Coordinates of C-alpha atoms in Angstrom, one line a residue:
Chain O
M1 CA 20.4 106.9 -254.2
I2 CA 20.0 103.6 -255.8
R3 CA 21.6 100.8 -253.8
P4 CA 23.6 98.2 -255.7
G5 CA 23.0 94.5 -255.4
P6 CA 19.8 92.5 -255.2
R7 CA 17.5 95.5 -254.6
R8 CA 18.2 97.0 -258.0
P9 CA 16.3 94.5 -260.1
A10 CA 13.3 94.8 -257.8
L11 CA 13.5 98.6 -258.1
R12 CA 13.6 98.4 -261.9
A13 CA 10.7 96.1 -262.0
R14 CA 8.7 98.4 -259.8
R15 CA 9.5 101.3 -262.0
L16 CA 8.6 99.4 -265.1
R17 CA 5.3 98.4 -263.6
R18 CA 4.6 102.0 -262.7
D19 CA 5.5 103.4 -266.1
A20 CA 3.6 100.7 -267.9
G21 CA 0.5 101.4 -265.8
F22 CA 0.9 105.2 -266.5
L23 CA 1.1 104.6 -270.2
A24 CA -1.8 102.1 -270.3
V25 CA -4.1 104.5 -268.5
G26 CA -3.0 107.3 -270.8
V27 CA -4.3 105.6 -273.9
P28 CA -8.1 106.0 -273.3
L29 CA -7.6 109.5 -271.8
H30 CA -5.7 110.7 -274.8
L31 CA -8.2 109.3 -277.2
A32 CA -11.2 110.7 -275.3
L33 CA -11.7 113.6 -277.7
V34 CA -11.4 111.4 -280.8
P35 CA -15.1 110.4 -280.8
V36 CA -16.0 114.1 -280.7
W37 CA -14.1 115.2 -283.7
S38 CA -14.7 112.0 -285.7
W39 CA -18.4 112.4 -285.0
A40 CA -18.1 116.0 -286.2
A41 CA -16.3 114.8 -289.4
T42 CA -18.9 112.1 -290.2
F43 CA -21.7 114.5 -289.5
T44 CA -20.2 117.0 -291.9
A45 CA -19.6 114.3 -294.5
R46 CA -23.3 113.1 -294.2
T47 CA -25.0 116.5 -294.2
G48 CA -22.6 118.8 -296.0
H49 CA -22.9 121.4 -293.2
W50 CA -19.7 121.7 -291.2
K51 CA -20.8 124.6 -289.1
P52 CA -23.3 123.1 -286.6
A53 CA -21.2 120.0 -286.0
F54 CA -18.0 121.9 -285.3
Q55 CA -19.8 124.4 -283.1
V56 CA -21.1 121.6 -280.9
A57 CA -17.7 119.9 -281.0
A58 CA -15.9 123.1 -280.1
V59 CA -18.2 123.6 -277.1
L60 CA -17.7 120.0 -276.0
V61 CA -13.9 120.3 -276.3
V62 CA -13.6 123.6 -274.5
L63 CA -15.8 122.5 -271.7
G64 CA -14.3 119.0 -271.6
A65 CA -10.7 120.1 -271.5
P66 CA -10.5 121.2 -267.9
L67 CA -12.1 117.9 -266.8
L68 CA -9.6 116.0 -268.8
T69 CA -6.8 118.1 -267.4
A70 CA -7.9 117.4 -263.9
V71 CA -7.9 113.6 -264.7
Q72 CA -4.4 113.9 -266.2
R73 CA -3.2 115.7 -263.1
V74 CA -4.5 112.8 -261.0
R75 CA -2.8 110.3 -263.3
H76 CA 0.5 112.1 -263.1
R77 CA 0.4 112.3 -259.3
A78 CA -0.8 108.7 -258.8
F79 CA 1.7 107.0 -261.1
L80 CA 4.7 109.2 -261.3
G81 CA 4.3 111.3 -258.1
V82 CA 4.6 114.4 -260.4
D83 CA 2.6 117.5 -259.5
V84 CA 1.4 119.3 -262.6
A85 CA 0.8 122.7 -261.1
P86 CA -2.7 124.0 -261.6
P87 CA -2.5 127.0 -264.0
E88 CA -4.8 129.1 -261.9
P89 CA -4.6 129.5 -258.2
D90 CA -7.3 128.0 -256.1
P91 CA -10.4 130.3 -256.6
G92 CA -11.6 129.7 -253.0
P93 CA -15.0 128.3 -251.9
W94 CA -17.6 127.7 -254.6
S95 CA -20.3 130.2 -255.4
W96 CA -22.1 131.4 -258.5
A97 CA -20.0 134.5 -258.7
V98 CA -16.7 132.6 -258.3
A99 CA -17.8 130.1 -260.9
A100 CA -18.8 132.8 -263.4
R101 CA -15.5 134.6 -262.9
Q102 CA -13.7 131.3 -263.4
V103 CA -15.6 130.5 -266.6
S104 CA -15.0 133.9 -268.1
R105 CA -11.3 133.7 -267.2
W106 CA -11.1 130.2 -268.6
L107 CA -12.5 131.3 -271.9
S108 CA -10.3 134.3 -272.3
S109 CA -6.9 132.8 -271.2
A110 CA -4.2 131.5 -273.5
Q111 CA -4.0 128.7 -271.0
T112 CA -7.3 127.3 -272.3
W113 CA -6.0 127.0 -275.9
R114 CA -2.8 125.3 -274.7
Q115 CA -4.9 122.7 -272.9
V116 CA -7.2 122.2 -275.8
G117 CA -4.1 121.8 -278.0
Y118 CA -2.8 119.1 -275.6
H119 CA -6.0 117.1 -275.5
L120 CA -7.2 117.5 -279.1
L121 CA -3.9 117.4 -281.1
L122 CA -1.1 116.1 -279.0
G123 CA -3.4 113.5 -277.3
P124 CA -3.8 111.1 -280.3
L125 CA 0.0 111.3 -280.9
L126 CA 0.7 110.5 -277.3
A127 CA -1.8 107.6 -277.4
A128 CA 0.0 106.3 -280.5
A129 CA 3.3 106.4 -278.6
E130 CA 1.8 104.7 -275.6
L131 CA 0.3 102.0 -277.8
L132 CA 3.7 101.5 -279.5
V133 CA 5.4 101.0 -276.1
L134 CA 2.7 98.6 -274.9
A135 CA 2.9 96.7 -278.2
A136 CA 6.7 96.4 -277.8
A137 CA 6.1 94.9 -274.4
V138 CA 3.7 92.3 -275.8
A139 CA 5.9 91.6 -278.7
G140 CA 8.9 91.3 -276.4
L141 CA 7.1 88.9 -274.1
A142 CA 5.9 86.8 -277.1
G143 CA 9.3 86.6 -278.6
A144 CA 11.2 85.8 -275.4
T145 CA 8.9 82.9 -274.7
A146 CA 8.6 81.7 -278.3
Y147 CA 9.9 78.2 -277.4
G148 CA 7.2 77.9 -274.7
W149 CA 4.3 78.3 -277.1
A150 CA 5.5 77.4 -280.5
W151 CA 4.4 73.8 -280.1
A152 CA 0.8 74.9 -279.6
V153 CA 0.6 76.6 -283.0
P154 CA -1.1 74.3 -285.4
A155 CA 1.3 72.4 -287.6
P156 CA 0.5 73.9 -291.0
G157 CA 1.1 77.4 -289.7
R158 CA 4.1 76.5 -287.8
R159 CA 6.0 75.0 -290.7
G160 CA 6.3 78.2 -292.7
W161 CA 7.7 80.7 -290.1
L162 CA 8.6 78.8 -287.0
G163 CA 11.8 76.8 -287.6
Y164 CA 12.9 75.5 -284.2
A165 CA 16.5 75.9 -285.2
T166 CA 16.2 78.8 -287.6
Q167 CA 13.6 81.5 -286.8
L168 CA 12.8 80.8 -283.2
P169 CA 16.3 81.7 -281.8
C170 CA 16.0 85.0 -283.7
Y171 CA 12.5 85.6 -282.2
T172 CA 13.8 84.8 -278.7
L173 CA 16.8 87.0 -279.1
A174 CA 14.7 89.9 -280.5
G175 CA 12.2 89.4 -277.7
L176 CA 14.8 89.5 -275.0
L177 CA 16.4 92.6 -276.5
L178 CA 13.0 94.3 -276.6
L179 CA 12.3 93.3 -273.0
A180 CA 15.7 94.6 -272.0
A181 CA 15.1 97.9 -273.7
L182 CA 11.5 98.2 -272.3
P183 CA 12.3 99.9 -269.0
W184 CA 14.2 102.6 -270.8
L185 CA 11.6 102.9 -273.5
A186 CA 8.7 103.2 -271.1
G187 CA 10.6 105.5 -268.8
A188 CA 11.6 107.8 -271.6
T189 CA 8.0 108.0 -273.0
A190 CA 6.6 108.6 -269.5
R191 CA 9.2 111.4 -268.9
G192 CA 8.5 113.0 -272.2
E193 CA 4.8 112.9 -271.5
S194 CA 5.1 114.5 -268.1
R195 CA 7.3 117.2 -269.7
A196 CA 4.6 117.9 -272.3
A197 CA 1.9 117.9 -269.6
A198 CA 3.9 120.4 -267.5
A199 CA 4.4 122.6 -270.5
L200 CA 0.8 122.6 -271.8
L201 CA -1.3 121.8 -268.8
G202 CA 0.7 123.6 -266.1
P203 CA 1.1 127.4 -265.8
S204 CA 2.9 129.2 -268.5
R205 CA 6.3 130.8 -267.9
S206 CA 4.7 134.3 -267.4
Q207 CA 2.1 132.7 -265.0
R208 CA 4.9 131.0 -263.1
L209 CA 6.9 134.2 -262.9
Q210 CA 3.8 136.2 -261.8
R211 CA 3.1 133.6 -259.1
R212 CA 6.7 133.7 -258.0
V213 CA 6.6 137.5 -257.8
E214 CA 3.4 137.3 -255.8
H215 CA 4.9 134.8 -253.5
L216 CA 8.1 136.8 -253.1
A217 CA 6.1 140.0 -252.4
E218 CA 4.1 138.2 -249.8
S219 CA 7.1 136.7 -248.1
R220 CA 8.9 140.0 -248.1
T221 CA 6.0 141.7 -246.5
G222 CA 6.0 139.0 -243.9
L223 CA 9.7 139.4 -243.3
I224 CA 9.4 143.2 -242.9
E225 CA 6.5 142.7 -240.4
A226 CA 8.7 140.2 -238.5
V227 CA 11.5 142.7 -238.4
D228 CA 9.2 145.4 -237.1
A229 CA 7.7 143.1 -234.5
E230 CA 11.2 142.2 -233.4
R231 CA 12.2 145.8 -233.1
R232 CA 9.0 146.4 -231.0
R233 CA 9.9 143.4 -228.8
I234 CA 13.5 144.6 -228.2
E235 CA 12.2 148.1 -227.4
R236 CA 9.7 146.7 -225.0
D237 CA 12.2 144.4 -223.3
L238 CA 14.7 147.2 -222.9
H239 CA 12.0 149.5 -221.6
D240 CA 10.7 147.1 -219.1
G241 CA 14.1 145.8 -218.0
T242 CA 17.3 147.6 -218.4
Q243 CA 15.9 151.1 -218.6
Q244 CA 13.9 150.7 -215.3
R245 CA 17.0 149.2 -213.7
L246 CA 19.2 152.1 -214.7
V247 CA 16.7 154.7 -213.6
S248 CA 16.4 152.8 -210.3
L249 CA 20.2 152.8 -209.9
A250 CA 20.4 156.5 -210.6
V251 CA 17.6 157.2 -208.2
N252 CA 19.3 155.2 -205.4
L253 CA 22.6 156.9 -206.0
G254 CA 20.8 160.3 -205.9
L255 CA 19.1 159.3 -202.7
V256 CA 22.4 158.5 -201.0
L257 CA 23.9 161.7 -202.2
A258 CA 20.9 163.7 -200.9
T259 CA 20.3 162.0 -197.6
T260 CA 23.9 161.5 -196.4
P261 CA 25.5 164.9 -195.8
D262 CA 28.5 163.6 -193.8
L263 CA 30.1 161.5 -196.5
P264 CA 33.9 161.6 -196.8
A265 CA 34.9 163.9 -199.6
G266 CA 36.4 161.0 -201.7
A267 CA 33.4 158.9 -201.4
R268 CA 31.1 161.8 -202.3
T269 CA 33.1 162.5 -205.4
A270 CA 33.0 158.8 -206.4
L271 CA 29.3 158.6 -205.8
A272 CA 28.6 161.8 -207.7
E273 CA 30.6 160.5 -210.6
A274 CA 28.7 157.2 -210.5
H275 CA 25.4 159.2 -210.4
L276 CA 26.5 161.2 -213.4
E277 CA 27.5 158.0 -215.3
A278 CA 24.2 156.4 -214.6
K279 CA 22.3 159.4 -215.9
D280 CA 24.5 159.5 -219.0
A281 CA 23.9 155.8 -219.5
I282 CA 20.1 156.4 -219.3
A283 CA 20.3 159.2 -221.8
E284 CA 22.4 157.1 -224.2
L285 CA 20.2 154.1 -224.0
N286 CA 17.1 156.2 -224.4
D287 CA 18.5 157.7 -227.6
L288 CA 19.3 154.2 -228.9
V289 CA 15.9 152.7 -227.9
R290 CA 14.1 155.7 -229.2
G291 CA 15.4 154.9 -232.7
L292 CA 14.0 151.4 -232.6
H293 CA 10.2 151.7 -232.6
P294 CA 8.7 154.0 -230.1
A295 CA 5.4 153.2 -228.5
V296 CA 4.0 156.6 -229.5
L297 CA 4.5 155.7 -233.2
E298 CA 2.0 152.9 -233.0
D299 CA -0.2 154.9 -230.6
R300 CA -0.4 158.3 -232.2
G301 CA 1.4 158.0 -235.5
L302 CA 4.3 159.5 -237.4
D303 CA 3.7 163.1 -236.6
A304 CA 3.7 162.6 -232.9
A305 CA 6.7 160.3 -232.9
L306 CA 8.9 162.6 -234.9
S307 CA 8.7 165.5 -232.6
G308 CA 10.2 163.5 -229.8
L309 CA 13.0 162.5 -232.2
A310 CA 13.7 165.9 -233.5
A311 CA 13.7 167.6 -230.1
R312 CA 16.5 165.3 -228.8
L313 CA 18.9 166.7 -231.4
P314 CA 21.5 169.2 -230.3
V315 CA 21.0 171.0 -233.6
P316 CA 17.9 173.2 -234.1
V317 CA 15.3 171.3 -236.2
R318 CA 12.4 172.6 -238.2
L319 CA 9.8 169.9 -238.4
R320 CA 6.8 169.9 -240.8
V321 CA 4.5 166.9 -241.1
D322 CA 1.7 167.3 -243.6
L323 CA -0.6 164.2 -243.5
D324 CA -4.3 164.0 -243.8
E325 CA -4.5 160.6 -242.3
R326 CA -2.3 157.9 -241.0
V327 CA -0.3 155.9 -243.5
P328 CA 0.1 152.0 -243.2
P329 CA 2.1 150.9 -240.2
G330 CA 4.9 149.4 -242.3
V331 CA 5.4 152.8 -244.1
E332 CA 5.2 154.7 -240.8
S333 CA 7.9 152.6 -239.4
V334 CA 10.2 153.0 -242.5
A335 CA 9.6 156.8 -242.6
Y336 CA 10.4 157.0 -238.9
F337 CA 13.6 155.0 -239.4
V338 CA 14.7 157.2 -242.3
V339 CA 14.3 160.4 -240.2
S340 CA 15.9 158.8 -237.2
E341 CA 19.0 157.6 -239.1
A342 CA 19.3 160.8 -241.2
L343 CA 19.2 162.9 -238.0
T344 CA 21.8 160.6 -236.4
N345 CA 24.0 161.2 -239.4
V346 CA 23.5 165.0 -239.1
T347 CA 24.7 165.0 -235.5
K348 CA 27.6 162.7 -236.1
H349 CA 29.1 164.0 -239.4
A350 CA 27.5 167.1 -240.8
G351 CA 28.6 169.9 -238.5
A352 CA 25.3 171.5 -239.3
T353 CA 23.6 174.4 -237.5
R354 CA 20.2 174.0 -239.0
T355 CA 18.2 171.0 -240.0
E356 CA 14.8 170.7 -241.7
V357 CA 12.6 167.6 -241.7
T358 CA 9.6 167.5 -244.0
V359 CA 7.1 164.7 -244.3
E360 CA 4.3 165.1 -246.7
Q361 CA 1.9 163.0 -248.7
V362 CA 2.1 163.7 -252.4
G363 CA -0.6 161.6 -254.2
P364 CA 0.0 158.0 -253.4
V365 CA 3.5 158.7 -252.1
L366 CA 4.8 159.6 -248.7
R367 CA 7.8 161.9 -249.2
V368 CA 10.3 162.2 -246.4
N369 CA 12.9 164.9 -246.7
V370 CA 15.8 165.7 -244.3
T371 CA 18.0 168.7 -245.2
D372 CA 20.9 170.1 -243.2
N373 CA 23.3 173.0 -243.8
G374 CA 26.4 171.0 -242.8
L375 CA 29.6 170.2 -244.6
G376 CA 28.1 167.8 -247.2
G377 CA 30.2 165.2 -249.0
A378 CA 28.2 162.3 -247.6
D379 CA 28.8 159.2 -249.8
P380 CA 25.9 156.7 -249.8
S381 CA 28.2 153.9 -251.0
A382 CA 30.8 154.4 -248.3
G383 CA 28.8 154.7 -245.0
T384 CA 26.8 151.8 -243.8
G385 CA 24.1 154.1 -242.4
L386 CA 23.0 155.5 -245.7
S387 CA 23.2 152.2 -247.6
G388 CA 21.2 150.6 -244.8
L389 CA 18.6 153.3 -245.2
A390 CA 18.5 152.7 -249.0
R391 CA 17.9 149.0 -248.4
R392 CA 15.1 149.6 -245.8
V393 CA 13.4 152.1 -248.2
G394 CA 13.8 149.6 -251.0
S395 CA 12.0 146.9 -248.9
V396 CA 8.7 148.8 -249.3
D397 CA 9.4 149.6 -253.0
G398 CA 10.4 153.2 -252.2
S399 CA 13.0 155.3 -253.8
F400 CA 15.9 156.9 -251.9
H401 CA 18.1 159.8 -253.0
V402 CA 21.0 161.6 -251.3
T403 CA 22.5 164.8 -252.7
S404 CA 25.5 166.0 -250.8
P405 CA 27.9 168.1 -252.6
V406 CA 31.2 169.0 -250.8
G407 CA 30.4 172.1 -248.8
G408 CA 26.7 171.1 -248.4
P409 CA 23.8 171.2 -248.1
T410 CA 22.9 167.6 -247.7
T411 CA 19.5 166.4 -248.7
V412 CA 18.2 162.9 -248.0
T413 CA 14.9 162.1 -249.7
A414 CA 12.8 159.0 -249.5
E415 CA 9.6 158.4 -251.4
L416 CA 7.5 155.6 -250.0
P417 CA 4.4 154.3 -251.8
C418 CA 1.6 154.3 -249.3
A419 CA -1.6 153.5 -251.2
R420 CA -3.9 151.5 -249.0
Chain I
M1 CA 0.8 165.3 -197.6
R2 CA -0.5 161.9 -198.9
A3 CA 0.6 160.4 -202.2
V4 CA -0.3 157.4 -204.4
I5 CA 2.3 155.8 -206.7
A6 CA 1.4 154.0 -209.9
E7 CA 4.5 152.3 -211.5
D8 CA 4.6 148.8 -212.9
S9 CA 8.4 148.3 -212.3
V10 CA 8.6 147.1 -208.7
L11 CA 12.3 148.0 -208.5
L12 CA 11.6 151.6 -209.4
R13 CA 8.5 151.8 -207.2
V14 CA 10.7 151.2 -204.2
G15 CA 13.0 154.1 -205.2
L16 CA 10.0 156.4 -205.8
V17 CA 8.6 155.7 -202.3
K18 CA 11.9 156.5 -200.7
V19 CA 12.2 159.8 -202.7
L20 CA 8.7 160.9 -201.9
E21 CA 9.2 160.0 -198.2
M22 CA 12.4 162.0 -198.2
G23 CA 10.3 164.9 -199.5
G24 CA 7.9 164.7 -196.6
F25 CA 5.1 162.8 -198.4
Q26 CA 3.3 159.9 -196.9
V27 CA 2.9 157.2 -199.5
V28 CA -0.5 155.6 -198.8
A29 CA -0.7 153.3 -201.8
E30 CA 1.6 151.7 -204.4
V31 CA -0.1 150.1 -207.5
G32 CA 1.1 148.7 -210.8
D33 CA -1.7 149.6 -213.3
A34 CA -4.3 152.2 -214.1
P35 CA -7.5 150.6 -212.7
S36 CA -5.8 150.0 -209.4
L37 CA -4.6 153.6 -209.4
L38 CA -8.1 155.0 -209.9
A39 CA -9.4 152.7 -207.2
A40 CA -6.6 153.9 -204.8
V41 CA -7.3 157.5 -205.5
E42 CA -11.0 157.0 -204.8
Q43 CA -10.2 155.1 -201.6
H44 CA -7.4 157.3 -200.1
R45 CA -8.2 160.8 -201.6
P46 CA -4.5 161.7 -201.8
E47 CA -3.2 165.2 -202.6
L48 CA -0.7 163.8 -205.1
A49 CA -0.6 160.9 -207.6
L50 CA 2.8 160.0 -209.1
V51 CA 2.0 158.0 -212.2
D52 CA 4.0 156.1 -214.8
V53 CA 2.7 156.7 -218.4
R54 CA 3.3 153.2 -219.8
M55 CA 1.6 150.5 -217.7
P56 CA -0.1 147.2 -218.3
P57 CA -2.0 145.9 -220.2
A58 CA -1.2 147.8 -223.5
F59 CA 1.9 149.7 -222.4
T60 CA 1.1 152.9 -224.3
D61 CA -0.6 155.9 -222.7
E62 CA -2.6 154.3 -219.8
G63 CA -1.0 156.8 -217.3
V64 CA -2.1 159.8 -219.4
R65 CA -5.7 158.5 -219.6
A66 CA -5.8 157.7 -215.9
A67 CA -4.4 161.1 -215.1
L68 CA -7.2 162.8 -217.1
E69 CA -9.7 160.6 -215.3
I70 CA -8.4 161.6 -211.9
R71 CA -8.4 165.3 -212.8
R72 CA -12.1 164.9 -213.9
S73 CA -13.3 162.9 -210.9
R74 CA -11.0 164.4 -208.2
P75 CA -10.0 167.8 -209.5
G76 CA -8.1 168.6 -206.3
T77 CA -5.5 165.9 -206.8
A78 CA -2.2 167.0 -208.3
V79 CA -0.8 164.5 -210.8
V80 CA 2.8 164.1 -211.8
L81 CA 3.4 161.8 -214.8
L82 CA 6.7 160.1 -215.3
S83 CA 7.9 158.5 -218.5
Q84 CA 10.9 157.1 -220.2
Y85 CA 10.2 159.4 -223.1
V86 CA 8.1 162.5 -223.0
E87 CA 5.7 163.2 -225.9
E88 CA 4.2 166.6 -226.7
R89 CA 1.0 164.8 -227.8
Y90 CA 0.5 163.4 -224.4
A91 CA 1.4 166.7 -222.8
A92 CA -1.2 168.4 -225.0
D93 CA -3.8 165.9 -223.9
L94 CA -2.8 166.4 -220.3
L95 CA -2.9 170.2 -220.4
S96 CA -6.1 170.4 -222.5
A97 CA -8.3 171.0 -219.5
D98 CA -6.3 172.8 -216.8
T99 CA -2.6 173.3 -216.2
S100 CA -2.6 173.7 -212.4
G101 CA -1.4 170.8 -210.4
V102 CA 0.0 168.9 -213.4
G103 CA 3.5 167.7 -214.0
Y104 CA 5.0 165.7 -216.9
L105 CA 8.6 164.6 -216.5
L106 CA 11.2 162.2 -217.7
K107 CA 11.8 159.4 -215.3
Q108 CA 15.5 160.2 -215.2
R109 CA 14.7 163.5 -213.5
V110 CA 13.9 161.5 -210.4
A111 CA 17.6 160.8 -210.1
D112 CA 18.3 164.4 -209.2
V113 CA 16.4 163.8 -206.0
T114 CA 16.4 167.3 -204.5
E115 CA 15.3 169.1 -207.6
F116 CA 12.7 166.4 -208.2
V117 CA 11.2 166.7 -204.8
E118 CA 11.0 170.5 -205.2
T119 CA 9.2 170.1 -208.5
V120 CA 6.7 167.6 -207.0
R121 CA 6.0 170.0 -204.1
R122 CA 5.5 172.8 -206.6
V123 CA 2.9 170.7 -208.5
A124 CA 1.2 169.6 -205.3
A125 CA 0.8 173.2 -204.4
G126 CA -1.0 173.8 -207.7
G127 CA 1.9 174.6 -210.0
T128 CA 2.9 173.2 -213.3
A129 CA 6.0 171.3 -214.3
L130 CA 6.8 170.3 -217.8
D131 CA 10.0 168.5 -218.8
P132 CA 12.4 170.7 -220.8
Q133 CA 12.2 168.0 -223.5
V134 CA 8.4 168.5 -223.9
V135 CA 8.9 172.2 -224.2
A136 CA 11.6 171.6 -226.8
Q137 CA 9.1 169.5 -228.8
L138 CA 6.5 172.2 -228.5
L139 CA 8.9 174.9 -229.6
L140 CA 9.9 172.7 -232.6
R141 CA 6.5 173.1 -234.0
R142 CA 6.6 176.8 -233.9
S143 CA 10.1 177.4 -235.3
S144 CA 8.7 179.6 -238.1
D145 CA 6.6 182.7 -237.4
P146 CA 6.5 184.9 -234.3
L147 CA 9.1 182.9 -232.3
E148 CA 11.7 184.0 -234.9
R149 CA 11.3 187.5 -233.5
L150 CA 12.6 186.4 -230.1
T151 CA 16.2 186.8 -229.1
P152 CA 18.0 183.6 -228.0
R153 CA 17.8 184.8 -224.4
E154 CA 14.0 185.4 -224.7
R155 CA 13.6 181.9 -226.1
D156 CA 15.3 180.5 -223.0
V157 CA 13.0 182.5 -220.8
L158 CA 10.0 181.3 -222.7
A159 CA 11.0 177.7 -222.4
L160 CA 11.5 178.0 -218.7
M161 CA 8.2 179.7 -218.3
A162 CA 6.6 176.9 -220.2
E163 CA 8.3 174.4 -217.9
G164 CA 6.4 176.1 -215.1
H165 CA 9.2 178.0 -213.3
S166 CA 8.5 181.1 -211.4
N167 CA 10.4 184.4 -212.0
T168 CA 12.8 183.5 -209.2
G169 CA 13.4 180.0 -210.7
I170 CA 14.1 181.5 -214.1
A171 CA 16.5 184.0 -212.7
E172 CA 18.4 181.3 -210.8
S173 CA 18.5 179.0 -213.9
L174 CA 19.9 181.7 -216.1
T175 CA 21.9 183.5 -213.4
I176 CA 20.4 186.9 -214.1
G177 CA 18.5 189.3 -212.0
E178 CA 14.8 189.0 -211.4
S179 CA 14.2 192.5 -212.9
A180 CA 15.9 191.3 -216.1
V181 CA 13.6 188.3 -216.1
A182 CA 10.6 190.5 -215.8
K183 CA 11.8 192.7 -218.7
H184 CA 12.4 189.6 -220.9
I185 CA 8.9 188.3 -220.1
N186 CA 7.3 191.7 -221.0
N187 CA 9.2 191.6 -224.3
I188 CA 8.1 188.1 -225.0
F189 CA 4.4 188.8 -224.3
A190 CA 4.6 191.9 -226.4
K191 CA 6.3 190.1 -229.3
L192 CA 3.9 187.2 -229.3
D193 CA 0.8 189.3 -228.7
L194 CA -0.1 187.4 -225.6
P195 CA -2.6 188.8 -223.1
V196 CA -0.6 190.2 -220.1
A197 CA -1.0 187.6 -217.3
D198 CA 0.2 187.8 -213.8
T199 CA 2.5 185.1 -212.3
G200 CA 1.5 181.5 -211.6
H201 CA -0.1 179.0 -213.8
R202 CA -2.2 181.5 -215.7
R203 CA 1.0 182.7 -217.3
V204 CA 2.0 179.1 -218.1
L205 CA -1.5 178.6 -219.5
A206 CA -1.0 181.6 -221.8
V207 CA 2.4 180.4 -223.0
L208 CA 1.3 176.8 -223.5
R209 CA -1.8 177.9 -225.3
F210 CA 0.3 179.9 -227.6
L211 CA 2.6 176.9 -228.2
G212 CA -0.2 174.4 -228.4
T213 CA -2.5 176.1 -230.9
S214 CA 0.0 175.5 -233.7
Q215 CA -0.5 171.7 -233.6
A216 CA -1.8 170.1 -236.7

């Protein structure tokens, strides 16, 4: 925020100095290619052959453009604090191979021609605008201070166009007006220039979008990995803490029951109930934790982990896993989650007597299929379980389908891309 | 009989010591990881090792690997593995060499103290004990093919056989007569084309081999 009061003029002066410096430095840079094409023009005029001159000029321009662009980038950052994004990402450490790739990419990209356009065609126009602004500054100063130097002009010259009472007040007024308008003029020109630089020297819209997509894909992968790591951490914490504690509790209750035969009947019943409760709690917690991220999934893969999951189900499950090799960990984890959630749904809602789980690799896709012969009528948009599954599958660019006509059968299919 | 306990949860270790002592075992060493377990077995030559599967440093299958190592270096030592979850893959590893004197059970089974002590004694005497959940996982893999020919009752008997129970144990579990059990077993072996085996762990071996060969 700009503070009112005495600071504002100082701020405006600083800004003006900055813009003026920016424009002044711009003039030689924008005219840098003028000698090249004017030489080409004179050479052609002198010899009558335009080809060799323009070939040399074209090479100079195409090779000089990136250098000029780099200098322009420095100029924008130094004066305006504006970063003109480099059109290509950082190629990494220098080597001949990298350099060759860069050159071939440079010659074939539309980016090159936008840069050449900027330096060759727009440059002189921008230089003209910069010169106009600078000229306005000089004229403004001269006009505003006309009374200060008019006496020094030799008398014969002064008489015709410097009337102390007639022309000079007009010069002074015009000079003051010019000076007053100068900050706006310089600022607008500088802004216009940096916009042109961003459009022609920076990445194009499609490059920006492509970079954005790459960035998003990267951050999403990071997010998924973080979620998986978090699930592993929770699984581990529960395994080392609460689960051991509960087992220990159940063991101690069991020991009391087994070693104290002369308990009063009431106490024995209460203890037996507590014992049972503890065992139920263990089983319940085990089921919950098993759905998170079992150690065996990491250790032995999807095939090994799924049998533990399927065997816990009260409904008979037929399990078929057909994989030549292990798929990437992120995909394993999503596939495991799909089967885990789908089987939970089967036990909760379906009323099924038979379930079939198939996991197979079909080309570059891991297809996970869970079918049950239950009541059907599952609505992916209603339950949070199925929509959560769809989101999780979507997070690895997979597709997710549920068919569940009323009366069954229900089929849940997830196809997960798993190309390494 | 002397026993060694390997369990990284100190809390649970205390309970396990009490349970084994109640069962007449003398606990000669309690350790918290696989290398110390191997050292303790070398030092004390126990008849039984009660081992947690997930132990430091990696918390995956250290116990299984340690058990295999013990069975290689000290074949006379019975090993009972305990785990929060049982995995048929680990069971397959464990049973790949020899099924006698091996047990693989869920930790929560320890809570049923009397049954647990009986199971451990059976393993220490050279028997086999597989958690019903492991057997369920093994059966899962064979749900097509010859197993379909078994009646539900015969499947129950097969599962109990795989868990390592004797005819008497199976008869008690299913509350049927021992002669009925024997009849079921004959039917099962006939339907599955298994070589006729006498009682004991050779029978378990035959059953497990049948279940295990299906693995991908």
